[in-house]
Short mmCIF file of C-alpha atoms and ligand atoms in Angstrom, two decimals:
data_model
loop_
_atom_site.label_atom_id
_atom_site.label_comp_id
_atom_site.label_asym_id
_atom_site.label_seq_id
_atom_site.Cartn_x
_atom_site.Cartn_y
_atom_site.Cartn_z
CA MET B 1 -6.08 3.95 -21.35
CA SER B 2 -8.52 1.07 -21.44
CA ALA B 3 -12.28 1.59 -21.26
CA VAL B 4 -13.67 2.98 -18.02
CA LYS B 5 -14.55 0.11 -15.69
CA GLY B 6 -16.87 1.94 -13.31
CA GLN B 7 -17.43 4.99 -11.15
CA ILE B 8 -15.92 6.19 -7.91
CA TRP B 9 -18.27 8.45 -6.04
CA PHE B 10 -16.85 11.57 -4.41
CA LEU B 11 -18.74 12.31 -1.18
CA THR B 12 -18.28 15.52 0.79
CA GLY B 13 -19.36 15.82 4.40
CA SER B 14 -20.63 18.95 6.11
CA GLN B 15 -23.72 19.99 8.11
CA ASN B 16 -26.57 22.55 7.95
CA LEU B 17 -25.10 24.62 10.80
CA TYR B 18 -22.92 26.55 8.33
CA GLY B 19 -25.81 28.12 6.40
CA PRO B 20 -26.53 28.15 2.67
CA GLU B 21 -23.86 30.66 1.64
CA THR B 22 -20.99 28.75 3.20
CA LEU B 23 -22.39 25.43 1.99
CA GLU B 24 -22.34 26.76 -1.57
CA GLN B 25 -18.66 27.57 -1.14
CA VAL B 26 -18.16 24.07 0.27
CA ALA B 27 -19.80 22.58 -2.83
CA ASP B 28 -17.72 24.72 -5.21
CA GLN B 29 -14.47 23.85 -3.47
CA SER B 30 -15.40 20.17 -3.35
CA LYS B 31 -15.98 20.15 -7.12
CA LEU B 32 -12.57 21.77 -7.61
CA VAL B 33 -10.82 19.24 -5.37
CA MET B 34 -12.48 16.39 -7.24
CA SER B 35 -11.49 17.75 -10.64
CA GLN B 36 -7.89 18.19 -9.46
CA LEU B 37 -7.92 14.60 -8.28
CA ALA B 38 -9.52 13.42 -11.54
CA ASP B 39 -6.68 15.08 -13.48
CA GLN B 40 -4.25 12.82 -11.64
CA LEU B 41 -6.26 9.59 -11.70
CA GLY B 42 -4.37 6.99 -13.71
CA ALA B 43 -6.90 4.17 -13.40
CA PRO B 44 -9.79 3.49 -15.80
CA ALA B 45 -12.47 4.79 -13.43
CA GLU B 46 -14.64 7.89 -13.53
CA LEU B 47 -14.85 10.17 -10.50
CA VAL B 48 -18.44 11.28 -9.93
CA TRP B 49 -19.29 14.27 -7.72
CA LYS B 50 -22.30 14.00 -5.41
CA PRO B 51 -24.08 16.84 -3.58
CA VAL B 52 -22.65 17.84 -0.18
CA LEU B 53 -23.97 15.59 2.62
CA LYS B 54 -25.59 17.50 5.46
CA THR B 55 -27.85 15.08 7.34
CA PRO B 56 -27.78 11.45 8.55
CA GLU B 57 -30.64 10.67 6.16
CA MET B 58 -28.74 11.96 3.13
CA ILE B 59 -25.65 10.02 4.16
CA ARG B 60 -27.54 6.76 4.63
CA GLU B 61 -29.35 7.19 1.31
CA ILE B 62 -26.16 7.82 -0.69
CA MET B 63 -24.41 4.83 0.94
CA LEU B 64 -27.35 2.56 0.11
CA GLU B 65 -27.30 3.84 -3.47
CA ALA B 66 -23.55 3.28 -3.78
CA SER B 67 -23.93 -0.23 -2.41
CA ARG B 68 -26.67 -1.28 -4.79
CA ASP B 69 -25.26 0.42 -7.92
CA ASP B 70 -23.21 -2.20 -9.74
CA ASN B 71 -21.38 0.55 -11.61
CA CYS B 72 -20.06 2.09 -8.38
CA LEU B 73 -16.60 0.70 -7.61
CA GLY B 74 -16.12 2.51 -4.33
CA VAL B 75 -16.58 5.80 -2.50
CA ILE B 76 -14.18 8.57 -1.52
CA THR B 77 -15.20 10.59 1.52
CA TRP B 78 -13.90 13.98 2.63
CA MET B 79 -15.17 16.10 5.52
CA HIS B 80 -14.68 19.55 4.04
CA THR B 81 -16.08 21.12 7.18
CA PHE B 82 -17.14 19.61 10.47
CA SER B 83 -19.63 16.80 9.86
CA PRO B 84 -20.40 15.30 13.27
CA ALA B 85 -19.59 11.64 12.87
CA LYS B 86 -22.66 10.18 14.57
CA MET B 87 -24.40 11.37 11.39
CA TRP B 88 -22.29 8.82 9.47
CA ILE B 89 -22.91 5.70 11.57
CA ASN B 90 -25.99 4.36 9.80
CA GLY B 91 -24.66 5.27 6.39
CA LEU B 92 -21.32 3.55 6.94
CA ASN B 93 -23.12 0.51 8.35
CA ALA B 94 -25.07 0.32 5.07
CA LEU B 95 -22.00 0.65 2.85
CA THR B 96 -20.77 -2.51 1.11
CA LYS B 97 -18.32 -0.82 -1.29
CA PRO B 98 -14.60 -0.05 -0.80
CA LEU B 99 -13.95 3.15 1.16
CA LEU B 100 -11.18 5.72 0.77
CA HIS B 101 -10.91 8.66 3.15
CA LEU B 102 -9.26 11.60 1.41
CA HIS B 103 -7.89 13.92 4.08
CA THR B 104 -7.37 17.14 2.19
CA GLN B 105 -8.43 20.75 1.93
CA ALA B 106 -9.23 23.11 -0.93
CA GLY B 107 -6.16 25.30 -0.57
CA GLN B 108 -2.64 23.94 -0.56
CA SER B 109 -1.11 26.95 1.27
CA LEU B 110 -2.49 29.14 4.01
CA PRO B 111 -3.08 32.79 3.03
CA TRP B 112 -1.25 33.91 6.16
CA SER B 113 -1.62 37.69 5.78
CA THR B 114 -5.36 37.62 5.00
CA LEU B 115 -6.37 34.61 7.05
CA ASP B 116 -9.38 35.51 9.23
CA MET B 117 -12.15 33.68 11.11
CA ASP B 118 -14.25 33.32 7.94
CA PHE B 119 -11.38 31.34 6.42
CA MET B 120 -11.05 29.29 9.60
CA ASN B 121 -14.77 28.47 9.56
CA LEU B 122 -14.66 27.35 5.94
CA ASN B 123 -11.48 25.24 6.03
CA GLN B 124 -11.96 22.73 8.83
CA ALA B 125 -11.00 19.37 7.38
CA ALA B 126 -8.01 19.19 9.74
CA HIS B 127 -10.41 18.55 12.61
CA GLY B 128 -13.56 17.53 10.66
CA ASP B 129 -11.75 14.59 9.09
CA ARG B 130 -10.31 13.52 12.46
CA GLU B 131 -13.80 13.39 13.97
CA TYR B 132 -14.95 11.25 11.02
CA ALA B 133 -11.88 8.99 11.08
CA HIS B 134 -12.42 8.33 14.80
CA LEU B 135 -15.83 6.94 13.99
CA VAL B 136 -14.61 4.84 11.05
CA THR B 137 -12.02 3.32 13.36
CA ARG B 138 -14.79 2.41 15.79
CA THR B 139 -16.77 0.67 13.02
CA GLY B 140 -13.76 -1.57 12.30
CA MET B 141 -14.31 -1.03 8.57
CA ALA B 142 -11.45 -1.51 6.15
CA ARG B 143 -10.51 1.82 4.60
CA LYS B 144 -7.59 3.61 3.05
CA ILE B 145 -6.59 7.06 4.26
CA VAL B 146 -4.78 9.37 1.82
CA VAL B 147 -3.45 12.68 3.15
CA GLY B 148 -2.41 15.69 1.08
CA HIS B 149 -3.50 18.23 -1.51
CA PRO B 150 -5.16 16.74 -4.61
CA THR B 151 -2.54 18.32 -6.90
CA GLU B 152 0.31 16.49 -5.14
CA LYS B 153 1.67 13.58 -7.18
CA PRO B 154 1.78 11.04 -4.30
CA VAL B 155 -1.90 11.77 -3.56
CA GLY B 156 -2.83 11.01 -7.17
CA GLU B 157 -0.72 7.85 -7.17
CA ARG B 158 -2.15 6.52 -3.92
CA VAL B 159 -5.72 7.13 -5.05
CA THR B 160 -4.91 5.54 -8.43
CA ASN B 161 -3.51 2.43 -6.74
CA TRP B 162 -6.68 2.13 -4.67
CA ALA B 163 -8.89 2.69 -7.72
CA PHE B 164 -7.20 -0.27 -9.41
CA ALA B 165 -7.86 -2.33 -6.27
CA THR B 166 -11.59 -1.45 -6.42
CA ILE B 167 -11.61 -2.66 -10.04
CA GLY B 168 -9.97 -5.90 -8.91
CA TRP B 169 -12.56 -6.28 -6.17
CA LYS B 170 -15.42 -5.80 -8.62
CA THR B 171 -13.82 -8.43 -10.87
CA THR B 172 -13.57 -10.75 -7.87
CA GLN B 173 -17.20 -10.35 -6.87
CA HIS B 174 -18.41 -11.27 -10.37
CA LEU B 175 -15.75 -13.87 -11.15
CA LYS B 176 -16.71 -17.24 -12.57
CA VAL B 177 -13.91 -19.78 -13.00
CA ALA B 178 -14.45 -22.68 -15.43
CA ARG B 179 -12.57 -25.86 -14.56
CA PHE B 180 -12.08 -28.37 -17.33
CA GLY B 181 -11.44 -31.47 -15.28
CA ASP B 182 -10.63 -31.52 -11.58
CA ASN B 183 -7.50 -31.10 -9.52
CA MET B 184 -4.34 -32.87 -10.66
CA ARG B 185 -4.10 -36.07 -8.67
CA PHE B 186 -2.38 -35.81 -5.28
CA VAL B 187 -1.38 -32.13 -5.73
CA ALA B 188 -2.17 -30.27 -2.51
CA VAL B 189 -1.66 -26.55 -3.08
CA THR B 190 -3.87 -26.35 -6.18
CA ASP B 191 -6.81 -27.80 -4.25
CA GLY B 192 -8.82 -25.98 -1.62
CA ASP B 193 -12.22 -24.96 -0.33
CA LYS B 194 -14.30 -23.61 -3.21
CA VAL B 195 -17.28 -22.90 -0.98
CA ALA B 196 -15.08 -20.82 1.33
CA ALA B 197 -13.77 -18.98 -1.75
CA GLN B 198 -17.29 -18.01 -2.75
CA LEU B 199 -18.18 -16.95 0.78
CA LYS B 200 -15.04 -14.82 1.07
CA PHE B 201 -14.66 -13.45 -2.46
CA GLY B 202 -18.01 -13.97 -4.17
CA MET B 203 -16.30 -15.95 -6.93
CA SER B 204 -17.96 -19.04 -8.33
CA ILE B 205 -15.77 -22.01 -9.26
CA GLU B 206 -17.57 -24.29 -11.67
CA GLN B 207 -16.75 -27.72 -13.01
CA LEU B 208 -17.05 -28.55 -16.72
CA GLY B 209 -16.34 -31.98 -18.10
CA VAL B 210 -13.43 -31.96 -20.54
CA ASN B 211 -15.80 -33.55 -23.06
CA THR B 212 -17.68 -30.23 -23.19
CA LEU B 213 -14.52 -28.79 -24.69
CA VAL B 214 -13.85 -31.83 -26.90
CA GLU B 215 -17.34 -31.62 -28.40
CA ALA B 216 -17.05 -27.87 -28.96
CA VAL B 217 -13.67 -28.34 -30.70
CA ASP B 218 -15.20 -30.96 -33.01
CA LYS B 219 -17.93 -28.51 -34.00
CA VAL B 220 -15.56 -25.75 -35.14
CA SER B 221 -15.45 -25.58 -38.93
CA ASP B 222 -12.21 -25.95 -40.84
CA ALA B 223 -12.91 -22.62 -42.54
CA ASP B 224 -13.19 -20.75 -39.20
CA ALA B 225 -10.02 -22.38 -37.92
CA GLU B 226 -8.13 -21.63 -41.15
CA ALA B 227 -9.23 -18.00 -40.89
CA LEU B 228 -7.79 -17.82 -37.37
CA THR B 229 -4.48 -19.32 -38.48
CA ALA B 230 -4.27 -16.44 -40.97
CA VAL B 231 -4.54 -14.08 -37.98
CA TYR B 232 -1.71 -16.01 -36.31
CA GLU B 233 0.44 -15.55 -39.41
CA ARG B 234 -0.19 -11.80 -39.34
CA GLU B 235 0.35 -11.28 -35.61
CA TYR B 236 3.18 -13.68 -34.84
CA ASP B 237 6.27 -15.21 -36.32
CA VAL B 238 4.83 -18.62 -37.25
CA ALA B 239 7.25 -21.50 -37.82
CA GLU B 240 7.49 -22.52 -41.49
CA GLU B 241 6.16 -26.05 -40.89
CA LEU B 242 2.98 -24.64 -39.29
CA ARG B 243 2.10 -22.13 -42.01
CA VAL B 244 -0.40 -22.73 -44.79
CA GLY B 245 1.18 -25.37 -47.01
CA GLY B 246 3.61 -26.42 -44.24
CA ALA B 247 3.99 -30.09 -43.28
CA ARG B 248 2.37 -29.57 -39.85
CA HIS B 249 -0.18 -26.87 -40.65
CA GLU B 250 -2.97 -29.19 -39.56
CA SER B 251 -1.66 -29.01 -35.95
CA LEU B 252 -2.01 -25.23 -36.01
CA VAL B 253 -5.54 -25.58 -37.41
CA TYR B 254 -6.37 -27.88 -34.50
CA GLY B 255 -4.84 -25.34 -32.07
CA ALA B 256 -7.06 -22.67 -33.62
CA LYS B 257 -10.11 -24.91 -33.14
CA ILE B 258 -9.27 -25.23 -29.44
CA GLU B 259 -9.08 -21.44 -29.16
CA ILE B 260 -12.42 -20.87 -30.92
CA ALA B 261 -14.12 -23.58 -28.86
CA LEU B 262 -12.65 -22.38 -25.55
CA ARG B 263 -13.56 -18.75 -26.18
CA GLY B 264 -17.10 -19.80 -27.11
CA ILE B 265 -17.58 -21.76 -23.88
CA LEU B 266 -16.11 -18.98 -21.72
CA GLU B 267 -18.20 -16.26 -23.36
CA ALA B 268 -21.42 -18.28 -23.25
CA GLY B 269 -20.94 -19.06 -19.56
CA GLY B 270 -19.71 -15.61 -18.52
CA PHE B 271 -16.39 -17.05 -17.32
CA GLN B 272 -13.38 -14.76 -16.86
CA ALA B 273 -10.98 -17.49 -15.80
CA PHE B 274 -10.40 -21.18 -16.46
CA THR B 275 -8.20 -24.15 -15.70
CA SER B 276 -7.05 -27.23 -17.59
CA ASN B 277 -5.49 -30.48 -16.43
CA PHE B 278 -2.96 -32.18 -18.69
CA GLU B 279 -3.70 -35.51 -17.03
CA ASP B 280 -7.37 -35.32 -17.98
CA LEU B 281 -7.73 -34.25 -21.60
CA GLY B 282 -10.29 -36.83 -22.73
CA ALA B 283 -10.31 -37.02 -26.51
CA LEU B 284 -8.60 -33.65 -26.91
CA ARG B 285 -5.67 -34.24 -29.25
CA GLN B 286 -3.38 -31.49 -27.92
CA LEU B 287 -2.93 -29.87 -24.53
CA PRO B 288 -4.29 -26.32 -25.01
CA GLY B 289 -1.24 -24.06 -25.24
CA LEU B 290 -1.50 -21.33 -27.85
CA ALA B 291 -5.23 -20.95 -27.13
CA VAL B 292 -4.57 -20.40 -23.43
CA GLN B 293 -1.81 -17.89 -24.18
CA ARG B 294 -4.06 -15.89 -26.51
CA LEU B 295 -6.98 -15.91 -24.06
CA MET B 296 -4.73 -14.78 -21.21
CA ALA B 297 -3.55 -11.89 -23.39
CA GLU B 298 -7.22 -10.85 -23.71
CA GLY B 299 -7.58 -10.71 -19.91
CA TYR B 300 -8.67 -14.22 -18.93
CA GLY B 301 -7.14 -15.81 -15.86
CA PHE B 302 -5.61 -19.27 -16.19
CA GLY B 303 -4.25 -21.97 -13.92
CA GLY B 304 -2.77 -25.30 -14.96
CA GLU B 305 -3.60 -28.68 -13.36
CA GLY B 306 -6.99 -27.55 -12.06
CA ASP B 307 -5.48 -24.64 -10.13
CA TRP B 308 -8.56 -22.45 -9.74
CA LYS B 309 -7.01 -20.11 -7.14
CA THR B 310 -4.11 -19.07 -9.38
CA SER B 311 -6.52 -18.77 -12.30
CA ALA B 312 -8.79 -16.49 -10.25
CA MET B 313 -5.81 -14.45 -9.05
CA GLY B 314 -4.73 -14.14 -12.69
CA ALA B 315 -8.07 -12.70 -13.77
CA ILE B 316 -8.10 -10.34 -10.77
CA LEU B 317 -4.54 -9.10 -11.30
CA LYS B 318 -5.15 -8.70 -15.02
CA SER B 319 -8.14 -6.49 -14.28
CA MET B 320 -5.86 -4.35 -12.06
CA THR B 321 -3.03 -4.17 -14.61
CA PRO B 322 -2.45 -0.65 -15.99
CA ALA B 323 -2.64 -0.26 -19.77
CA GLY B 324 0.60 -1.43 -21.39
CA GLY B 325 1.59 -3.65 -18.48
CA GLY B 326 1.89 -7.42 -18.49
CA THR B 327 0.54 -10.15 -16.20
CA SER B 328 0.88 -13.92 -16.68
CA PHE B 329 0.39 -17.34 -15.18
CA MET B 330 3.81 -18.55 -14.02
CA GLU B 331 5.54 -21.41 -12.25
CA ASP B 332 8.83 -21.50 -10.40
CA TYR B 333 10.55 -24.08 -12.55
CA THR B 334 14.28 -24.35 -11.98
CA TYR B 335 17.14 -22.44 -10.31
CA HIS B 336 20.43 -20.87 -11.24
CA PHE B 337 22.27 -20.75 -7.89
CA GLY B 338 25.32 -19.15 -9.51
CA PRO B 339 27.79 -17.97 -10.56
CA GLY B 340 26.40 -14.44 -10.48
CA THR B 341 23.20 -13.37 -8.76
CA PRO B 342 21.01 -16.44 -8.12
CA LYS B 343 17.97 -16.55 -10.38
CA ILE B 344 14.72 -18.40 -10.96
CA LEU B 345 13.82 -19.68 -14.41
CA GLY B 346 10.04 -19.60 -14.56
CA ALA B 347 7.84 -21.12 -17.23
CA HIS B 348 5.04 -23.62 -17.53
CA MET B 349 4.54 -26.47 -19.89
CA LEU B 350 3.11 -24.00 -22.42
CA GLU B 351 0.85 -21.46 -20.79
CA VAL B 352 2.69 -18.16 -20.35
CA CYS B 353 0.99 -14.91 -21.38
CA PRO B 354 2.64 -12.84 -24.14
CA THR B 355 1.76 -9.54 -22.42
CA ILE B 356 5.06 -9.82 -20.53
CA THR B 357 7.03 -9.22 -23.74
CA SER B 358 6.76 -6.47 -26.33
CA LYS B 359 8.57 -8.54 -28.95
CA LYS B 360 6.68 -10.58 -31.52
CA PRO B 361 6.31 -14.14 -30.15
CA ARG B 362 7.13 -17.12 -32.33
CA ILE B 363 4.60 -19.96 -32.75
CA GLU B 364 6.24 -23.37 -32.75
CA ILE B 365 5.37 -27.03 -32.32
CA HIS B 366 7.33 -29.49 -30.18
CA PRO B 367 6.67 -32.67 -28.22
CA LEU B 368 5.42 -32.16 -24.65
CA GLY B 369 7.31 -35.07 -23.15
CA ILE B 370 4.44 -36.04 -20.81
CA GLY B 371 0.74 -36.79 -21.27
CA GLY B 372 0.91 -39.00 -24.35
CA LYS B 373 -0.92 -36.56 -26.62
CA GLU B 374 -0.06 -35.02 -30.00
CA ASP B 375 2.54 -32.27 -30.06
CA PRO B 376 0.93 -28.98 -29.00
CA VAL B 377 1.38 -25.58 -30.66
CA ARG B 378 2.58 -22.75 -28.44
CA MET B 379 4.06 -19.25 -28.43
CA VAL B 380 7.72 -19.06 -27.48
CA PHE B 381 9.27 -15.84 -26.09
CA THR B 382 11.25 -14.46 -23.17
CA ALA B 383 9.79 -12.00 -20.65
CA GLU B 384 11.50 -8.66 -20.93
CA PRO B 385 13.42 -7.08 -18.05
CA ALA B 386 11.30 -5.13 -15.58
CA ALA B 387 10.60 -4.74 -11.91
CA GLY B 388 7.60 -6.77 -10.86
CA ARG B 389 6.24 -9.31 -8.43
CA VAL B 390 4.94 -12.84 -8.26
CA VAL B 391 1.70 -13.30 -6.35
CA CYS B 392 -0.19 -16.36 -5.17
CA LEU B 393 -3.41 -17.12 -3.35
CA VAL B 394 -3.34 -20.15 -1.05
CA ASP B 395 -5.87 -21.88 1.14
CA ILE B 396 -4.08 -22.60 4.41
CA GLY B 397 -6.99 -24.39 6.00
CA ASP B 398 -8.76 -21.86 8.17
CA ARG B 399 -8.36 -18.92 5.76
CA PHE B 400 -6.99 -17.66 2.47
CA ARG B 401 -3.60 -15.98 2.25
CA ILE B 402 -2.12 -13.84 -0.52
CA ILE B 403 1.67 -13.90 -0.80
CA SER B 404 3.54 -11.34 -2.86
CA ASN B 405 7.27 -11.32 -3.62
CA GLU B 406 9.05 -8.43 -5.28
CA ILE B 407 11.22 -9.57 -8.19
CA LYS B 408 13.50 -8.17 -10.83
CA ILE B 409 12.88 -9.75 -14.23
CA VAL B 410 16.21 -10.00 -16.06
CA GLU B 411 17.59 -11.26 -19.35
CA PRO B 412 18.61 -14.93 -19.20
CA THR B 413 22.32 -15.24 -18.45
CA GLU B 414 22.75 -17.12 -21.73
CA ASP B 415 20.55 -17.98 -24.70
CA LEU B 416 18.15 -20.92 -24.31
CA PRO B 417 18.14 -22.37 -27.83
CA LEU B 418 16.77 -25.77 -26.82
CA LEU B 419 13.96 -24.62 -24.50
CA PRO B 420 10.77 -24.64 -26.61
CA VAL B 421 8.47 -22.73 -24.20
CA ALA B 422 7.86 -19.13 -23.15
CA ARG B 423 9.82 -18.24 -20.03
CA ALA B 424 10.84 -15.54 -17.59
CA VAL B 425 14.06 -15.24 -15.60
CA TRP B 426 14.04 -13.23 -12.41
CA GLU B 427 15.96 -12.38 -9.26
CA PRO B 428 13.63 -12.41 -6.26
CA LEU B 429 14.17 -9.92 -3.42
CA PRO B 430 15.80 -9.81 -0.98
CA SER B 431 17.70 -12.79 -2.47
CA LEU B 432 16.79 -16.16 -3.91
CA ALA B 433 17.74 -17.94 -0.69
CA GLU B 434 15.80 -15.61 1.62
CA SER B 435 12.82 -15.24 -0.70
CA ALA B 436 12.42 -18.98 -1.24
CA GLU B 437 12.74 -19.69 2.49
CA ALA B 438 10.14 -17.05 3.32
CA TRP B 439 7.84 -18.16 0.49
CA MET B 440 7.90 -21.77 1.66
CA LEU B 441 7.47 -20.85 5.34
CA ALA B 442 4.34 -18.95 4.31
CA GLY B 443 3.04 -21.98 2.41
CA GLY B 444 3.26 -20.28 -1.00
CA SER B 445 2.42 -22.23 -4.13
CA HIS B 446 4.68 -23.18 -7.03
CA HIS B 447 2.10 -21.62 -9.36
CA THR B 448 1.97 -17.82 -9.30
CA VAL B 449 0.80 -14.82 -11.21
CA LEU B 450 3.72 -12.72 -12.43
CA THR B 451 3.09 -9.05 -13.10
CA ASN B 452 5.38 -6.26 -14.24
CA ALA B 453 2.75 -3.59 -13.65
CA VAL B 454 0.39 -4.12 -10.70
CA SER B 455 1.87 -2.14 -7.80
CA GLU B 456 2.45 -3.50 -4.32
CA GLU B 457 0.21 -0.75 -2.96
CA THR B 458 -2.66 -1.92 -5.18
CA ILE B 459 -2.19 -5.45 -3.87
CA GLU B 460 -2.18 -4.13 -0.29
CA ASP B 461 -5.35 -2.15 -0.95
CA TYR B 462 -6.97 -5.14 -2.62
CA ALA B 463 -6.18 -7.47 0.31
CA ARG B 464 -7.57 -4.91 2.76
CA ILE B 465 -10.78 -4.53 0.76
CA ALA B 466 -11.15 -8.31 0.47
CA GLY B 467 -10.33 -8.82 4.15
CA VAL B 468 -7.65 -11.37 3.25
CA GLU B 469 -4.27 -11.85 4.88
CA LEU B 470 -1.35 -10.49 2.83
CA VAL B 471 2.21 -11.72 3.36
CA GLN B 472 4.85 -9.59 1.61
CA ILE B 473 8.40 -10.56 0.75
CA ASP B 474 10.61 -7.73 -0.49
CA LYS B 475 14.01 -6.07 -0.09
CA ASP B 476 13.33 -5.43 3.61
CA THR B 477 12.37 -9.00 4.51
CA ASN B 478 14.25 -10.34 7.51
CA LEU B 479 13.70 -14.03 8.16
CA ARG B 480 13.67 -13.77 11.95
CA ALA B 481 11.02 -11.04 11.86
CA PHE B 482 9.19 -12.85 9.08
CA ARG B 483 8.77 -16.02 11.15
CA LYS B 484 7.38 -13.93 14.00
CA GLU B 485 5.06 -12.08 11.60
CA LEU B 486 3.57 -15.42 10.52
CA GLN B 487 3.09 -16.46 14.14
CA PHE B 488 1.45 -13.14 15.08
CA SER B 489 -0.69 -13.30 11.98
CA ASN B 490 -1.90 -16.81 12.81
CA THR B 491 -2.86 -15.62 16.27
CA TYR B 492 -4.59 -12.54 14.91
CA TYR B 493 -6.68 -14.38 12.33
CA ARG B 494 -7.69 -17.14 14.71
CA PHE B 495 -8.71 -14.55 17.28
CA ALA B 496 -10.46 -12.39 14.70
CA ASP B 497 -12.42 -15.42 13.50
CA SER B 498 -13.41 -16.37 17.02
CA ILE B 499 -14.98 -12.99 17.67
CA GLY B 500 -16.30 -12.46 14.11
MN1 MN C 601 2.01 -26.50 -13.10
#
């Protein structure tokens, strides 16, 4: 598992009415429940137990602390006993972190033959949590409710999915996107309201002249670039002509210089995502390909043609990707309508992330065909079969919308010996025809983030935390209902805005 990305605070509600002896039992049982939950947590977050909350002052103080502690990803609340919910109003009003309500109890089974009133007085979550949930509903706060014993697998999975979403939200709030050049001319879906994005998500989208990159590339020493090409030769299957002594080795050296320069700019500026624009490369000799692929594999988000929203979504989804999973920038490129199950061949000019294959990618050099620059170096591979989804973030004018489509990544029907770029082939659900119709009705972009590992539940939790509309296309999508869902959703969001 990757390094821990923050803490999730475990908060237990009760009240002083029960007396010190019972409250000690409450604390002991709460610690046990948390450790059982921790055993099941599959996300890189640390569960942290906090003393049982017994007064409105304690509750407000802990919520203020959680809100101002940058290391706190979110809070889990559980009313072990009855914790009158008016005590929680000021605390919840102060909370700015994601909230999960765990509706559980210490024992999985009732001790029927020995169950007495002492047991009843100690195990009251069944009504204590309902009192609390009533109040949370009145606040209108976004929260996730998970019901069940902490040793049950679905409970662990649902909390894990939410924990990943809190990590994605933290990434979002600190995200800085570097744009080398502006939007590709006349392209609509890649553009959008960057001020609105910062207001909604906290992310900062910043413009850098492409000459910043050109100058940084020029400053990279030949020795540093040569050293990086040696890494390429160790980690990948490098084409003969690009290796040391090969006729085109200099092109690989230049590709390495782009990588070193790009990484330097991103690290110095604290950027976790970036865009390029193949129409605006200034004096850059190659379109960045290999460099982008390697940076994506390290966790950076990327979008082509100035697409800052897909780049941001890439960084966010990468931060929510479980260890061993893959997530990449992607573009719906061309279709196979048949024979056989209709499929989408996805790729980009160069920039597909190698985390979606476990095979060793090959580094090659080929002409780009557009842009009038030197031939760029790139990794070539095929995404391996897996269940997954493609996700996009679009600005539809009065709000942002996330669209997610379940897909099945498959082997290409035949080899692709003449296609010199990394690619993925997939069958979208419920079918290519229905998925594409739904996607386009929802205004989805041709750029997406493809993931074989981020769960749909994590995306749902993320959208709820962010307060962003989520449109889902999956095996159950019915076009007639889908059209109505979009209409209802438009009404809802316009109404919600008008009263917000
Ligand atoms: Mn593109």
